[in-house]
CSV table of C-alpha atoms (C1' of nucleotides) in Angstrom, one decimal:
chain,number,residue,atom,x,y,z
O,9,MET,CA,-90.4,32.0,-70.5
O,10,SER,CA,-91.2,35.4,-69.3
O,11,ARG,CA,-89.0,38.2,-68.9
O,12,TRP,CA,-89.6,38.1,-65.0
O,13,GLU,CA,-90.3,35.5,-62.6
O,14,PRO,CA,-94.0,35.2,-61.8
O,15,ASN,CA,-95.5,35.9,-58.3
O,16,ALA,CA,-93.2,38.9,-57.4
O,17,ARG,CA,-95.8,40.2,-55.2
O,18,GLU,CA,-96.1,36.8,-52.7
O,19,ARG,CA,-92.2,36.3,-53.0
O,20,LEU,CA,-92.3,39.7,-51.4
O,21,ALA,CA,-94.8,38.8,-48.6
O,22,LYS,CA,-93.0,35.5,-47.9
O,23,ALA,CA,-89.8,37.4,-47.9
O,24,ALA,CA,-90.7,40.0,-45.6
O,25,LEU,CA,-92.5,37.5,-43.2
O,26,GLU,CA,-89.3,35.5,-42.8
O,27,LEU,CA,-87.0,38.3,-42.2
O,28,TYR,CA,-89.3,39.8,-39.8
O,29,SER,CA,-89.5,36.9,-37.9
O,30,GLU,CA,-85.7,36.4,-38.0
O,31,ARG,CA,-84.4,39.8,-36.9
O,32,GLY,CA,-87.6,41.6,-36.1
O,33,TYR,CA,-89.2,44.2,-38.3
O,34,GLU,CA,-87.3,47.3,-37.1
O,35,ARG,CA,-83.8,45.6,-38.1
O,36,THR,CA,-85.2,44.7,-41.4
O,37,THR,CA,-84.7,47.2,-44.2
O,38,VAL,CA,-87.2,47.3,-47.2
O,39,ALA,CA,-83.9,46.6,-49.4
O,40,GLU,CA,-83.1,43.3,-47.8
O,41,ILE,CA,-86.8,42.2,-48.2
O,42,ALA,CA,-86.3,43.1,-52.1
O,43,LYS,CA,-83.1,41.4,-52.4
O,44,ARG,CA,-84.5,38.0,-50.6
O,45,ALA,CA,-87.3,38.3,-53.3
O,46,GLY,CA,-84.9,38.8,-56.0
O,47,LEU,CA,-86.2,42.3,-56.7
O,48,THR,CA,-85.4,45.9,-56.0
O,49,GLU,CA,-86.5,48.2,-53.2
O,50,ARG,CA,-88.1,50.7,-55.7
O,51,THR,CA,-90.6,47.4,-56.8
O,52,PHE,CA,-91.5,46.7,-53.4
O,53,PHE,CA,-93.0,49.7,-53.2
O,54,ARG,CA,-95.3,49.3,-56.4
O,55,HIS,CA,-96.4,46.2,-54.6
O,56,TYR,CA,-97.1,47.6,-51.2
O,57,ALA,CA,-97.7,51.2,-49.9
O,58,ASP,CA,-95.6,50.8,-47.1
O,59,LYS,CA,-93.1,48.4,-45.2
O,60,ARG,CA,-96.1,47.2,-43.1
O,61,GLU,CA,-98.6,46.7,-45.7
O,62,VAL,CA,-96.8,43.6,-46.6
O,63,LEU,CA,-98.2,41.9,-43.6
O,64,PHE,CA,-101.9,42.9,-43.9
O,65,ASP,CA,-102.5,41.7,-47.3
O,66,GLY,CA,-105.4,39.3,-46.1
O,67,SER,CA,-107.2,42.1,-44.5
O,68,ASN,CA,-109.4,43.0,-47.4
O,69,HIS,CA,-110.2,39.0,-47.9
O,70,LEU,CA,-111.3,39.0,-44.4
O,71,GLN,CA,-113.5,42.0,-44.7
O,72,ASP,CA,-115.4,40.8,-47.6
O,73,LEU,CA,-116.0,37.4,-46.0
O,74,PHE,CA,-117.2,39.2,-43.1
O,75,VAL,CA,-119.4,41.5,-45.0
O,76,LYS,CA,-120.6,38.8,-47.3
O,77,ALA,CA,-121.5,36.6,-44.1
O,78,VAL,CA,-123.6,39.5,-42.8
O,79,ASN,CA,-125.9,40.0,-46.1
O,80,ASP,CA,-126.3,36.1,-45.9
O,81,ALA,CA,-127.7,35.8,-42.5
O,82,PRO,CA,-131.4,35.2,-42.6
O,83,GLU,CA,-133.9,37.9,-42.9
O,84,SER,CA,-135.4,37.6,-39.5
O,85,ALA,CA,-132.0,37.5,-37.3
O,86,ALA,CA,-131.5,40.0,-34.4
O,87,PRO,CA,-128.1,42.1,-34.8
O,88,ILE,CA,-126.1,39.9,-32.5
O,89,ASP,CA,-127.3,36.8,-34.1
O,90,ILE,CA,-126.4,37.9,-37.3
O,91,VAL,CA,-122.7,38.4,-35.9
O,92,ALA,CA,-122.7,35.2,-34.7
O,93,ALA,CA,-123.3,34.1,-37.9
O,94,ALA,CA,-120.8,36.1,-39.9
O,95,LEU,CA,-118.4,34.8,-36.9
O,96,GLU,CA,-119.1,31.2,-37.7
O,97,ALA,CA,-118.7,31.8,-41.3
O,98,VAL,CA,-115.2,33.4,-41.0
O,99,SER,CA,-114.1,30.8,-38.4
O,100,GLU,CA,-114.4,28.2,-41.1
O,101,VAL,CA,-111.5,30.1,-43.4
O,102,PHE,CA,-108.9,29.8,-40.7
O,103,VAL,CA,-109.1,26.2,-40.8
O,104,ASP,CA,-105.3,24.8,-41.7
O,105,ARG,CA,-103.8,28.6,-41.5
O,106,ARG,CA,-103.2,28.4,-37.7
O,107,ALA,CA,-99.3,28.0,-38.0
O,108,PHE,CA,-99.3,30.8,-40.6
O,109,ALA,CA,-101.2,32.8,-38.1
O,110,ARG,CA,-99.5,32.3,-35.5
O,111,LYS,CA,-95.9,33.3,-37.1
O,112,ARG,CA,-97.7,36.6,-38.4
O,113,GLN,CA,-99.2,37.6,-35.0
O,114,ALA,CA,-95.8,36.8,-33.3
O,115,VAL,CA,-94.4,39.4,-35.5
O,116,ILE,CA,-97.0,41.9,-35.0
O,117,THR,CA,-97.2,41.5,-31.3
O,118,ALA,CA,-93.6,42.2,-30.9
O,119,ASN,CA,-93.9,45.7,-32.6
O,120,ALA,CA,-96.5,48.9,-31.9
O,121,GLU,CA,-96.0,49.9,-35.4
O,122,LEU,CA,-97.2,46.8,-36.9
O,123,GLN,CA,-100.3,46.7,-34.0
O,124,GLU,CA,-101.0,50.3,-35.1
O,125,ARG,CA,-101.8,48.9,-38.6
O,126,GLU,CA,-103.7,46.0,-37.5
O,127,LEU,CA,-106.2,48.0,-35.4
O,128,ILE,CA,-106.7,50.5,-38.3
O,129,LYS,CA,-107.5,47.2,-40.2
O,130,LEU,CA,-109.9,46.4,-37.5
O,131,ALA,CA,-111.5,49.6,-37.5
O,132,ALA,CA,-112.0,49.6,-41.2
O,133,LEU,CA,-113.6,46.0,-40.9
O,134,SER,CA,-116.1,47.4,-38.2
O,135,ALA,CA,-117.0,50.3,-40.6
O,136,ALA,CA,-117.6,47.8,-43.3
O,137,LEU,CA,-119.7,45.7,-40.8
O,138,THR,CA,-121.8,48.9,-39.7
O,139,ASP,CA,-122.6,49.6,-43.2
O,140,ALA,CA,-123.4,46.2,-43.7
O,141,LEU,CA,-125.8,46.0,-40.8
O,142,ARG,CA,-127.2,49.6,-41.5
O,143,ARG,CA,-128.2,47.9,-45.3
O,144,ARG,CA,-129.9,45.5,-43.4
O,145,GLY,CA,-132.1,48.2,-41.7
O,146,ILE,CA,-130.6,48.5,-38.5
O,147,ALA,CA,-130.1,52.1,-37.1
O,148,GLU,CA,-127.7,53.4,-35.3
O,149,PRO,CA,-126.0,53.5,-32.7
O,150,ALA,CA,-127.1,49.7,-32.8
O,151,ALA,CA,-125.5,49.0,-36.0
O,152,SER,CA,-122.2,50.7,-34.8
O,153,LEU,CA,-122.2,49.0,-31.3
O,154,THR,CA,-123.0,45.7,-32.5
O,155,ALA,CA,-120.1,45.8,-35.2
O,156,GLU,CA,-118.2,47.0,-32.2
O,157,ALA,CA,-118.9,44.5,-30.0
O,158,GLY,CA,-118.8,41.5,-32.4
O,159,LEU,CA,-115.3,42.7,-33.6
O,160,ALA,CA,-114.5,42.6,-29.7
O,161,VAL,CA,-115.6,39.0,-29.4
O,162,PHE,CA,-113.4,38.2,-32.7
O,163,ARG,CA,-110.4,39.7,-31.6
O,164,ILE,CA,-110.6,37.9,-28.3
O,165,GLY,CA,-111.6,34.5,-29.9
O,166,PHE,CA,-108.7,35.1,-32.3
O,167,GLU,CA,-106.2,35.7,-29.5
O,168,ARG,CA,-107.2,32.4,-27.9
O,169,TRP,CA,-107.0,30.6,-30.8
O,170,VAL,CA,-103.8,31.6,-31.8
O,171,ALA,CA,-102.5,31.3,-28.3
O,172,PRO,CA,-99.6,28.6,-27.6
O,173,GLY,CA,-101.0,25.2,-26.9
O,174,GLU,CA,-104.5,26.1,-28.1
O,175,GLU,CA,-105.8,23.3,-30.6
O,176,ARG,CA,-109.6,24.0,-30.5
O,177,PRO,CA,-110.9,25.1,-33.8
O,178,MET,CA,-112.0,28.7,-33.9
O,179,TRP,CA,-115.6,28.7,-33.6
O,180,PRO,CA,-116.2,27.2,-30.5
O,181,LEU,CA,-114.1,29.5,-29.0
O,182,MET,CA,-115.7,32.3,-30.8
O,183,ARG,CA,-118.9,31.2,-29.2
O,184,GLU,CA,-117.4,31.4,-25.7
O,185,ALA,CA,-116.4,34.7,-26.0
O,186,LEU,CA,-119.9,35.7,-27.6
O,187,ALA,CA,-122.0,34.2,-24.5
O,188,ALA,CA,-119.4,36.0,-22.3
O,189,LEU,CA,-120.4,39.2,-24.1
O,190,ARG,CA,-124.0,38.6,-23.7
O,191,THR,CA,-123.4,37.6,-19.7
O,192,VAL,CA,-121.5,40.9,-19.1
O,193,ALA,CA,-124.1,42.9,-21.3
O,194,ALA,CA,-127.1,41.6,-19.9
O,195,GLY,CA,-125.4,43.2,-16.2
O,196,ALA,CA,-124.5,39.9,-14.7
P,13,MET,CA,-84.1,85.3,-16.5
P,14,SER,CA,-83.4,81.8,-17.4
P,15,ARG,CA,-81.7,80.9,-20.7
P,16,TRP,CA,-84.5,79.3,-22.6
P,17,GLU,CA,-88.0,80.5,-22.8
P,18,PRO,CA,-90.1,78.1,-20.4
P,19,ASN,CA,-92.8,75.4,-21.7
P,20,ALA,CA,-91.0,74.3,-24.6
P,21,ARG,CA,-93.1,71.0,-24.7
P,22,GLU,CA,-96.4,73.0,-24.5
P,23,ARG,CA,-95.1,75.4,-27.2
P,24,LEU,CA,-94.3,72.5,-29.2
P,25,ALA,CA,-97.8,71.0,-29.1
P,26,LYS,CA,-99.6,74.4,-29.5
P,27,ALA,CA,-97.5,75.1,-32.8
P,28,ALA,CA,-98.2,71.3,-34.0
P,29,LEU,CA,-101.7,71.4,-33.6
P,30,GLU,CA,-102.0,75.0,-35.4
P,31,LEU,CA,-99.6,74.1,-38.6
P,32,TYR,CA,-101.5,70.5,-38.7
P,33,SER,CA,-104.8,72.5,-39.0
P,34,GLU,CA,-103.5,75.1,-41.2
P,35,ARG,CA,-101.8,72.9,-43.8
P,36,GLY,CA,-102.5,69.3,-43.0
P,37,TYR,CA,-100.2,66.9,-41.2
P,38,GLU,CA,-98.8,65.5,-44.1
P,39,ARG,CA,-97.6,69.0,-45.4
P,40,THR,CA,-96.2,70.0,-42.2
P,41,THR,CA,-92.5,69.3,-41.1
P,42,VAL,CA,-90.8,68.7,-37.9
P,43,ALA,CA,-88.5,71.4,-38.9
P,44,GLU,CA,-91.3,74.0,-39.3
P,45,ILE,CA,-93.0,72.9,-36.0
P,46,ALA,CA,-89.9,73.7,-33.9
P,47,LYS,CA,-89.2,76.8,-35.6
P,48,ARG,CA,-92.6,78.3,-34.8
P,49,ALA,CA,-92.1,77.3,-31.3
P,50,GLY,CA,-88.4,78.8,-31.3
P,51,LEU,CA,-86.7,75.7,-31.1
P,52,THR,CA,-84.9,73.4,-33.1
P,53,GLU,CA,-85.9,69.9,-34.8
P,54,ARG,CA,-83.9,68.0,-32.7
P,55,THR,CA,-85.3,69.4,-29.6
P,56,PHE,CA,-89.1,68.4,-30.9
P,57,PHE,CA,-87.7,64.9,-30.9
P,58,ARG,CA,-86.3,65.3,-27.3
P,59,HIS,CA,-89.9,66.3,-26.2
P,60,TYR,CA,-92.0,64.1,-28.4
P,61,ALA,CA,-91.3,60.1,-29.8
P,62,ASP,CA,-92.5,61.3,-33.3
P,63,LYS,CA,-94.2,63.6,-34.9
P,64,ARG,CA,-97.9,62.2,-34.3
P,65,GLU,CA,-97.2,61.8,-30.4
P,66,VAL,CA,-97.4,65.4,-30.2
P,67,LEU,CA,-101.3,65.4,-30.5
P,68,PHE,CA,-101.4,62.4,-27.7
P,69,ASP,CA,-100.2,64.1,-24.5
P,70,GLY,CA,-103.6,63.9,-23.0
P,71,SER,CA,-103.7,60.3,-23.3
P,72,ASN,CA,-102.0,59.2,-20.3
P,73,HIS,CA,-104.1,61.4,-18.3
P,74,LEU,CA,-107.4,60.2,-19.6
P,75,GLN,CA,-106.1,56.8,-19.1
P,76,ASP,CA,-105.2,57.6,-15.4
P,77,LEU,CA,-108.7,58.9,-14.9
P,78,PHE,CA,-110.6,55.8,-16.4
P,79,VAL,CA,-108.7,53.4,-14.0
P,80,LYS,CA,-109.2,55.8,-11.1
P,81,ALA,CA,-112.9,56.0,-11.7
P,82,VAL,CA,-113.1,52.2,-12.0
P,83,ASN,CA,-111.1,51.8,-8.8
P,84,ASP,CA,-113.6,54.0,-6.9
P,85,ALA,CA,-116.9,52.3,-8.1
P,86,PRO,CA,-118.7,50.7,-5.4
P,87,GLU,CA,-117.4,47.4,-4.3
P,88,SER,CA,-121.1,45.5,-5.2
P,89,ALA,CA,-121.3,47.2,-8.9
P,90,ALA,CA,-121.5,44.7,-11.4
P,91,PRO,CA,-118.8,45.2,-14.4
P,92,ILE,CA,-121.1,47.3,-16.7
P,93,ASP,CA,-122.0,49.8,-14.0
P,94,ILE,CA,-118.5,50.1,-13.1
P,95,VAL,CA,-118.1,51.0,-16.7
P,96,ALA,CA,-121.0,53.5,-16.4
P,97,ALA,CA,-119.6,54.9,-13.2
P,98,ALA,CA,-116.2,55.6,-15.2
P,99,LEU,CA,-117.7,57.1,-18.2
P,100,GLU,CA,-119.7,59.4,-16.0
P,101,ALA,CA,-116.2,60.3,-14.2
P,102,VAL,CA,-114.1,60.8,-17.5
P,103,SER,CA,-117.3,63.0,-19.1
P,104,GLU,CA,-116.8,65.8,-16.5
P,105,VAL,CA,-113.3,66.1,-17.1
P,106,PHE,CA,-114.4,67.1,-21.1
P,107,VAL,CA,-116.5,70.1,-20.1
P,108,ASP,CA,-115.1,73.1,-21.5
P,109,ARG,CA,-112.5,71.3,-23.8
P,110,ARG,CA,-115.1,71.0,-26.7
P,111,ALA,CA,-113.7,73.6,-29.0
P,112,PHE,CA,-110.1,72.3,-28.6
P,113,ALA,CA,-111.3,68.7,-29.1
P,114,ARG,CA,-112.9,69.5,-32.0
P,115,LYS,CA,-110.0,70.9,-33.8
P,116,ARG,CA,-107.7,68.3,-32.6
P,117,GLN,CA,-110.2,65.6,-34.0
P,118,ALA,CA,-110.8,67.4,-37.4
P,119,VAL,CA,-106.8,66.8,-37.7
P,120,ILE,CA,-106.7,63.3,-36.7
P,121,THR,CA,-109.9,62.5,-39.0
P,122,ALA,CA,-107.9,63.8,-41.8
P,123,ASN,CA,-105.2,61.7,-41.7
P,124,ALA,CA,-104.5,57.8,-41.7
P,125,GLU,CA,-101.5,57.9,-39.7
P,126,LEU,CA,-102.7,59.7,-36.8
P,127,GLN,CA,-106.0,57.6,-36.6
P,128,GLU,CA,-103.6,54.7,-36.4
P,129,ARG,CA,-102.0,56.2,-33.2
P,130,GLU,CA,-105.4,57.2,-31.4
P,131,LEU,CA,-106.3,53.8,-32.3
P,132,ILE,CA,-103.3,52.0,-30.3
P,133,LYS,CA,-103.8,55.0,-27.5
P,134,LEU,CA,-107.4,53.8,-26.9
P,135,ALA,CA,-106.0,49.9,-27.0
P,136,ALA,CA,-103.9,50.8,-24.5
P,137,LEU,CA,-106.6,52.1,-22.3
P,138,SER,CA,-108.7,49.5,-22.9
P,139,ALA,CA,-105.7,46.8,-21.8
P,140,ALA,CA,-105.5,49.3,-18.5
P,141,LEU,CA,-109.3,49.0,-18.2
P,142,THR,CA,-109.1,45.3,-18.3
P,143,ASP,CA,-106.3,45.2,-15.7
P,144,ALA,CA,-108.3,47.4,-13.5
P,145,LEU,CA,-111.3,45.1,-13.7
P,146,ARG,CA,-109.5,42.1,-13.0
P,147,ARG,CA,-107.8,43.5,-10.1
P,148,ARG,CA,-111.4,43.9,-8.9
P,149,GLY,CA,-112.1,40.3,-9.3
P,150,ILE,CA,-113.8,40.2,-12.7
P,151,ALA,CA,-112.5,37.0,-14.5
P,152,GLU,CA,-111.4,36.5,-18.4
P,153,PRO,CA,-113.0,37.3,-20.5
P,154,ALA,CA,-115.7,39.2,-19.0
P,155,ALA,CA,-113.0,41.7,-18.1
P,156,SER,CA,-111.9,42.3,-21.3
P,157,LEU,CA,-115.1,42.5,-22.6
P,158,THR,CA,-116.4,44.7,-20.6
P,159,ALA,CA,-113.6,47.0,-21.1
P,160,GLU,CA,-114.0,46.6,-24.8
P,161,ALA,CA,-117.5,47.5,-24.7
P,162,GLY,CA,-117.0,50.0,-22.6
P,163,LEU,CA,-114.5,51.7,-24.9
P,164,ALA,CA,-116.9,51.1,-27.9
P,165,VAL,CA,-119.3,53.1,-25.7
P,166,PHE,CA,-116.9,55.6,-25.0
P,167,ARG,CA,-115.7,56.3,-28.9
P,168,ILE,CA,-119.5,56.4,-29.9
P,169,GLY,CA,-120.4,59.0,-27.3
P,170,PHE,CA,-117.4,61.0,-27.7
P,171,GLU,CA,-117.8,60.9,-31.7
P,172,ARG,CA,-121.4,62.4,-31.1
P,173,TRP,CA,-120.2,64.8,-28.5
P,174,VAL,CA,-117.6,66.7,-30.9
P,175,ALA,CA,-120.0,66.6,-34.0
P,176,PRO,CA,-120.6,69.7,-35.6
P,177,GLY,CA,-124.1,71.3,-34.0
P,178,GLU,CA,-123.9,68.8,-30.9
P,179,GLU,CA,-124.3,71.0,-27.7
P,180,ARG,CA,-125.4,68.6,-25.1
P,181,PRO,CA,-122.6,67.6,-22.5
P,182,MET,CA,-120.9,64.7,-22.9
P,183,TRP,CA,-122.4,62.7,-20.1
P,184,PRO,CA,-126.0,62.2,-21.6
P,185,LEU,CA,-124.8,61.1,-24.8
P,186,MET,CA,-122.6,58.2,-23.0
P,187,ARG,CA,-125.5,57.1,-21.2
P,188,GLU,CA,-127.5,57.0,-24.6
P,189,ALA,CA,-124.8,54.7,-26.0
P,190,LEU,CA,-124.8,52.6,-23.1
P,191,ALA,CA,-128.6,52.0,-23.2
P,192,ALA,CA,-128.2,51.0,-26.9
P,193,LEU,CA,-125.3,48.7,-26.0
P,194,ARG,CA,-127.7,47.1,-23.2
P,195,THR,CA,-130.5,46.8,-25.9
P,196,VAL,CA,-128.1,45.0,-28.6
P,197,ALA,CA,-126.5,42.7,-26.7
P,198,ALA,CA,-129.6,41.6,-25.0
P,199,GLY,CA,-130.4,40.1,-28.5
P,200,ALA,CA,-133.5,42.8,-29.4
G,14,DC,C1',-64.5,80.0,-8.2
G,15,DA,C1',-64.6,75.5,-10.3
G,16,DC,C1',-67.5,72.0,-11.0
G,17,DC,C1',-71.5,69.8,-12.5
G,18,DT,C1',-76.3,69.2,-14.6
G,19,DG,C1',-79.8,69.8,-17.8
G,20,DA,C1',-82.0,71.6,-21.7
G,21,DT,C1',-80.8,72.8,-26.0
G,22,DG,C1',-78.1,73.2,-30.5
G,23,DT,C1',-75.1,71.0,-34.5
G,24,DC,C1',-74.1,68.0,-37.6
G,25,DA,C1',-73.7,63.9,-40.0
G,26,DG,C1',-76.0,59.5,-40.9
G,27,DT,C1',-79.8,55.7,-42.1
G,28,DC,C1',-83.9,54.5,-44.1
G,29,DA,C1',-88.6,54.9,-45.6
G,30,DC,C1',-90.7,56.5,-49.3
G,31,DT,C1',-91.7,59.3,-54.2
G,32,DG,C1',-90.9,61.0,-58.9
G,33,DC,C1',-88.7,60.5,-63.0
G,34,DC,C1',-86.9,58.4,-66.5
G,35,DA,C1',-85.0,54.2,-68.8
G,36,DT,C1',-85.4,49.4,-70.3
G,37,DC,C1',-87.1,45.4,-72.9
G,38,DG,C1',-90.1,41.1,-73.6
G,39,DC,C1',-94.5,40.4,-75.3
G,40,DG,C1',-98.8,41.1,-77.7
G,41,DT,C1',-101.3,43.3,-81.2
G,42,DA,C1',-102.5,46.3,-85.0
G,43,DG,C1',-101.3,47.0,-89.7
A,1,DC,C1',-93.2,40.8,-90.5
A,2,DT,C1',-92.7,44.9,-88.3
A,3,DA,C1',-93.5,49.1,-85.5
A,4,DC,C1',-95.7,50.4,-81.8
A,5,DG,C1',-97.5,50.7,-77.1
A,6,DC,C1',-97.6,48.3,-72.7
A,7,DG,C1',-96.9,46.7,-68.4
A,8,DA,C1',-93.5,45.3,-64.9
A,9,DT,C1',-88.9,46.5,-63.5
A,10,DG,C1',-84.7,48.9,-62.3
A,11,DG,C1',-82.0,53.0,-61.5
A,12,DC,C1',-81.0,57.1,-59.1
A,13,DA,C1',-81.8,61.7,-57.2
A,14,DG,C1',-84.3,63.8,-53.5
A,15,DT,C1',-87.0,64.7,-49.2
A,16,DG,C1',-88.2,64.2,-44.8
A,17,DA,C1',-88.7,61.5,-40.1
A,18,DC,C1',-85.7,59.8,-36.8
A,19,DT,C1',-80.9,59.0,-34.3
A,20,DG,C1',-76.4,59.1,-32.0
A,21,DA,C1',-72.4,61.8,-30.6
A,22,DC,C1',-70.7,65.9,-29.4
A,23,DA,C1',-70.8,70.8,-28.1
A,24,DT,C1',-72.6,75.0,-25.6
A,25,DC,C1',-73.9,77.3,-21.6
A,26,DA,C1',-76.7,79.6,-17.5
A,27,DG,C1',-77.6,78.3,-13.0
A,28,DG,C1',-77.1,75.8,-9.0
A,29,DT,C1',-73.5,73.5,-5.6
A,30,DG,C1',-69.8,72.6,-3.0
DNA sequence: CACCTGATGTCAGTCACTGCCATCGCGTAG
DNA sequence: CTACGCGATGGCAGTGACTGACATCAGGTG
């Protein structure tokens, strides 16, 4: 038997989400999170850079997924179709995660600091997408705009997917948002 | 003669930008900013909610401008043309502010926390634009997407406008980015 | 002249976050 | 088998952002 319980990082993330849900982000101290996870405050900061980051562990994974999907799109695809393919691939991964996503999103929506962190994660994702598109030979500013527009679609689709009462899977919602973007940009 | 020097708020903003430029945001303490402005730390926090906000006093003004321009666009204009009109109106206001904008932007670019704050200000702007578009009868998700796409154009245009060496006025840069968006979204 | 108001100062306190050093079970070189 | 180093953790003091409560005082008001 090892000296410490395993999965310290996961225990911290779980404790944090619980506490943020129960009494709100601001009224939760890092010491409380650590205590619930059976650890100390100092150890929390060894696993997560700050009190917000504990909610954003999945961001890197999402970014990798997006980039991989862009890389895997057919050679001949137009920028907007590459983005569509990436959105479809990413949508698959969220199957069975709606309950967790709703809980997490409720916490984030209730606090401006957490929204800031979410926005910068999305901005990093946008930059990674832009890079991936440029590596496929798409020039600026088309690469940036495609990434930005694609993420706008993702945000709106995700927002609807986690909305209370919504039960459709993610991909159809993404497809709807994408169609709306095409219409708007065409000048309708 | 009054008891205190006037324009405390402006003095704080000026001192903050100077210090953030000189030694970086992180290595500047609020006490130092207050001291340079001839005030105390406590007074700083009476004028600005936090250490970051002192760089974002102009955000509300920008948002008002955007919304007004949307409201003033011709009745018959399509969503994307409303956004174009707003971008043109906003561009006028930045004439003669390039030096200040560059200094401020350099500080923000050098620090992740400041970028977070900038992103949430832009998100608030996006929400305000969405509202304004909806009040003009544009339905969702077209309103959101138009606002998001419009802001993507603004970000890219602004980025180029403050880039070193760039001397063209803002509006032509915005027009170029807008044209690129149309092309991308059309599926080219 | 007495009173009120608004902008500021003072001070103590909380909490996020960091640097430094100590602890100790475990694997491994010798 | 033993000594040694490693890795994850704890303990602790310190800095700095931010807040709440109370004091101060010039100038306007009745």
